Amino acid sequence: MFDAALGRKNKVRQTGEQRVNSPVMVVREQQAMYEFERREAARLEQVLTPQKALRLYDAMWELARATGALKRGDPLEGIEVDIEVARTLNALKTGHV
């Protein structure tokens, strides 16, 4: 079996229908997980400067606009329907139909 994330072949024994991972593979995967956790912890400890934060915000805003995630127009449009559905569901939950 080839593990693309680690870039090497893993040792796997076949026993009938059941596949058993060798202890060597488990230790390597565990070491890789510890390394990943260490790198992520170091990345999360980095300070986000106001300039980087603004660039990140701008990039997310443009992505949201490009994908259509932001709805144009009145944000309360159709709220009456949502309220009526919520009332009906709440009434069904409590048994006050």
CSV table of C-alpha atoms in Angstrom, one decimal:
chain,number,residue,atom,x,y,z
A,1,MET,CA,0.0,0.0,0.0
A,2,PHE,CA,1.4,3.4,-0.9
A,3,ASP,CA,0.9,6.3,1.5
A,4,ALA,CA,0.9,9.5,-0.6
A,5,ALA,CA,1.0,11.8,2.4
A,6,LEU,CA,4.2,10.2,3.7
A,7,GLY,CA,5.6,9.5,0.2
A,8,ARG,CA,6.6,5.9,0.8
A,9,LYS,CA,5.2,2.4,0.8
A,10,ASN,CA,3.8,1.1,4.1
A,11,LYS,CA,4.3,-2.4,5.2
A,12,VAL,CA,0.9,-4.2,5.5
A,13,ARG,CA,0.5,-7.9,6.2
A,14,GLN,CA,-2.5,-9.8,4.8
A,15,THR,CA,-4.1,-12.4,7.0
A,16,GLY,CA,-7.1,-13.9,5.1
A,17,GLU,CA,-9.6,-11.1,4.6
A,18,GLN,CA,-8.2,-8.9,7.4
A,19,ARG,CA,-5.4,-6.5,6.8
A,20,VAL,CA,-3.0,-5.9,9.7
A,21,ASN,CA,-0.7,-2.9,9.9
A,22,SER,CA,2.8,-3.7,10.9
A,23,PRO,CA,4.2,-2.0,14.1
A,24,VAL,CA,6.7,-0.2,11.9
A,25,MET,CA,4.0,1.6,10.0
A,26,VAL,CA,2.0,2.6,13.1
A,27,VAL,CA,5.2,4.1,14.7
A,28,ARG,CA,6.0,6.0,11.5
A,29,GLU,CA,2.4,7.3,11.3
A,30,GLN,CA,2.5,8.3,14.9
A,31,GLN,CA,5.8,10.1,14.4
A,32,ALA,CA,4.4,11.9,11.4
A,33,MET,CA,1.3,12.9,13.4
A,34,TYR,CA,3.5,14.3,16.2
A,35,GLU,CA,5.5,16.3,13.6
A,36,PHE,CA,2.3,17.6,12.0
A,37,GLU,CA,1.0,18.7,15.4
A,38,ARG,CA,4.3,20.4,16.3
A,39,ARG,CA,4.2,22.4,13.0
A,40,GLU,CA,0.6,23.4,13.4
A,41,ALA,CA,1.2,24.6,17.0
A,42,ALA,CA,4.1,26.7,15.8
A,43,ARG,CA,2.0,28.1,12.9
A,44,LEU,CA,-0.9,29.0,15.3
A,45,GLU,CA,1.5,30.8,17.6
A,46,GLN,CA,2.5,33.3,14.9
A,47,VAL,CA,1.2,36.8,15.5
A,48,LEU,CA,-1.2,38.2,12.9
A,49,THR,CA,-0.3,41.7,12.1
A,50,PRO,CA,-3.0,44.2,11.3
A,51,GLN,CA,-1.8,44.4,7.6
A,52,LYS,CA,-1.9,40.6,7.3
A,53,ALA,CA,-5.4,40.5,8.9
A,54,LEU,CA,-6.7,43.1,6.5
A,55,ARG,CA,-5.3,41.3,3.5
A,56,LEU,CA,-6.8,38.0,4.7
A,57,TYR,CA,-10.2,39.8,5.3
A,58,ASP,CA,-10.1,41.3,1.8
A,59,ALA,CA,-9.2,37.9,0.2
A,60,MET,CA,-12.1,36.2,2.0
A,61,TRP,CA,-14.5,39.0,1.1
A,62,GLU,CA,-13.6,38.7,-2.6
A,63,LEU,CA,-13.9,34.9,-2.5
A,64,ALA,CA,-17.3,35.2,-0.9
A,65,ARG,CA,-18.4,37.7,-3.6
A,66,ALA,CA,-17.0,35.5,-6.4
A,67,THR,CA,-18.7,32.4,-5.2
A,68,GLY,CA,-22.0,34.1,-4.6
A,69,ALA,CA,-22.0,33.4,-0.9
A,70,LEU,CA,-23.0,36.9,-0.1
A,71,LYS,CA,-26.7,37.6,-0.9
A,72,ARG,CA,-27.5,41.0,-2.4
A,73,GLY,CA,-30.5,43.0,-1.4
A,74,ASP,CA,-32.5,43.1,1.8
A,75,PRO,CA,-31.1,40.7,4.4
A,76,LEU,CA,-34.6,40.4,6.1
A,77,GLU,CA,-36.3,39.5,2.8
A,78,GLY,CA,-38.2,36.2,3.4
A,79,ILE,CA,-37.9,36.4,7.2
A,80,GLU,CA,-41.6,36.0,7.7
A,81,VAL,CA,-41.5,32.5,6.1
A,82,ASP,CA,-38.6,31.5,8.4
A,83,ILE,CA,-40.5,32.8,11.5
A,84,GLU,CA,-43.6,30.8,10.5
A,85,VAL,CA,-41.6,27.6,9.9
A,86,ALA,CA,-39.9,28.1,13.3
A,87,ARG,CA,-43.3,28.6,15.1
A,88,THR,CA,-44.7,25.5,13.5
A,89,LEU,CA,-41.7,23.4,14.4
A,90,ASN,CA,-41.7,24.7,18.0
A,91,ALA,CA,-45.4,24.0,18.3
A,92,LEU,CA,-44.9,20.4,17.1
A,93,LYS,CA,-42.1,19.9,19.6
A,94,THR,CA,-44.2,21.1,22.5
A,95,GLY,CA,-47.4,19.6,21.3
A,96,HIS,CA,-49.3,22.9,21.1
A,97,VAL,CA,-50.6,22.6,17.5
